[in-house]
């Protein structure tokens, strides 16, 4: 098959089975670059230099459903209030573009949006700090439409260890396991991206519903703590969960891991946080890159992860979570949300079938949310809302 034929076939498949993307940080980008002024950064218009995401490029990329991340940094003052502002941003986007974006809370809503030709819009909270150790706040986020929560972000919470922090509780604490159980009772997906491998294993032990990794790749292919070890991938069939490959170069390309460590140290030497993407920070990044050329990930790099993840977990347990607008750099060919057809064309060239790709793009992600809803209906018939606290289960005040 020629490259042009593969790309045409990929686009045709996406018209029937569009991409469900597990993680996009557009709401935080809108806060950072425009103070949530949707007129200043109108995503209905032309490409914006600060954004990977707008409605024309989502259409070009064949996106049919998007989990918008309602992310706030773990060091954010009053994280619950900031998370509510992120939710408000998503709701304002839905109200502003009703012909393009469809509110979605369930798997059935996702299918209805696909039939209508709109992009199903769901929300995921990135980091357990957003609930401030409160199961009541967790229930409140669910009531406002949040359908997954990543248990940690880059730092530990009192009840769960992050992949990129020093171990604290050794995975999940007793309260952390209660958070997982309450999420299962609600029908909120437990997201294990960003968490330590010990937390992944503890969550799988505690969960009665499928889990997701909203934006993580394979550790066997790129040895970064944000990625998923094989023993965890191998547990997904029994759990029913889905691992959604991410595109972030420093998580998918081994050479980029070392380069990023050096670049982060350069940022700290200039008194800046290593995740800062402000104009000042990007100027420093660019100067470092001129001195030390950045290793470039490609579509093939990401496909290597998917090939391995399919071997470890099986085709029924894979998805896509690009992390657009949450990363400074992207792979060649996956520069923004218009690039998904390039990935599918690469996989077609590697022998993936159309049925495989339909699962990767649409069917697996819709199935996992529906399965979580089924578990929640059963649990709600037998289990009351949890009243547990960190103090009562872990003996700490948080």
CSV table of N, CA, C and O in Angstrom, one decimal, residues 28 36 46 89 119 155 200 259 287:
chain,number,residue,atom,x,y,z
A,28,UNK,N,-6.6,24.4,30.2
A,28,UNK,CA,-5.5,25.1,30.9
A,28,UNK,C,-4.8,26.1,30.0
A,28,UNK,O,-4.4,27.2,30.4
A,36,UNK,N,-8.9,32.7,30.0
A,36,UNK,CA,-10.2,32.1,29.7
A,36,UNK,C,-11.1,33.0,28.8
A,36,UNK,O,-12.3,32.9,28.7
A,46,UNK,N,-8.9,30.2,12.7
A,46,UNK,CA,-7.6,29.7,12.2
A,46,UNK,C,-6.7,29.2,13.3
A,46,UNK,O,-6.9,29.5,14.5
A,89,UNK,N,-14.8,26.5,32.2
A,89,UNK,CA,-14.3,26.8,30.8
A,89,UNK,C,-14.8,25.8,29.8
A,89,UNK,O,-15.2,26.2,28.7
A,119,UNK,N,-18.6,16.4,18.1
A,119,UNK,CA,-17.5,15.9,18.9
A,119,UNK,C,-18.0,15.7,20.4
A,119,UNK,O,-18.3,16.7,21.0
A,155,UNK,N,3.1,15.2,41.6
A,155,UNK,CA,3.4,15.1,43.0
A,155,UNK,C,2.5,14.1,43.7
A,155,UNK,O,1.4,13.9,43.3
A,200,UNK,N,-0.4,1.9,40.6
A,200,UNK,CA,-1.1,1.2,39.6
A,200,UNK,C,-1.6,-0.2,40.1
A,200,UNK,O,-2.8,-0.6,39.9
A,259,UNK,N,17.8,13.9,27.1
A,259,UNK,CA,17.8,15.3,26.6
A,259,UNK,C,16.9,16.1,27.6
A,259,UNK,O,17.3,17.2,28.0
A,287,UNK,N,17.0,28.3,23.2
A,287,UNK,CA,18.4,28.6,23.2
A,287,UNK,C,19.2,27.3,23.6
A,287,UNK,O,20.2,27.0,23.0
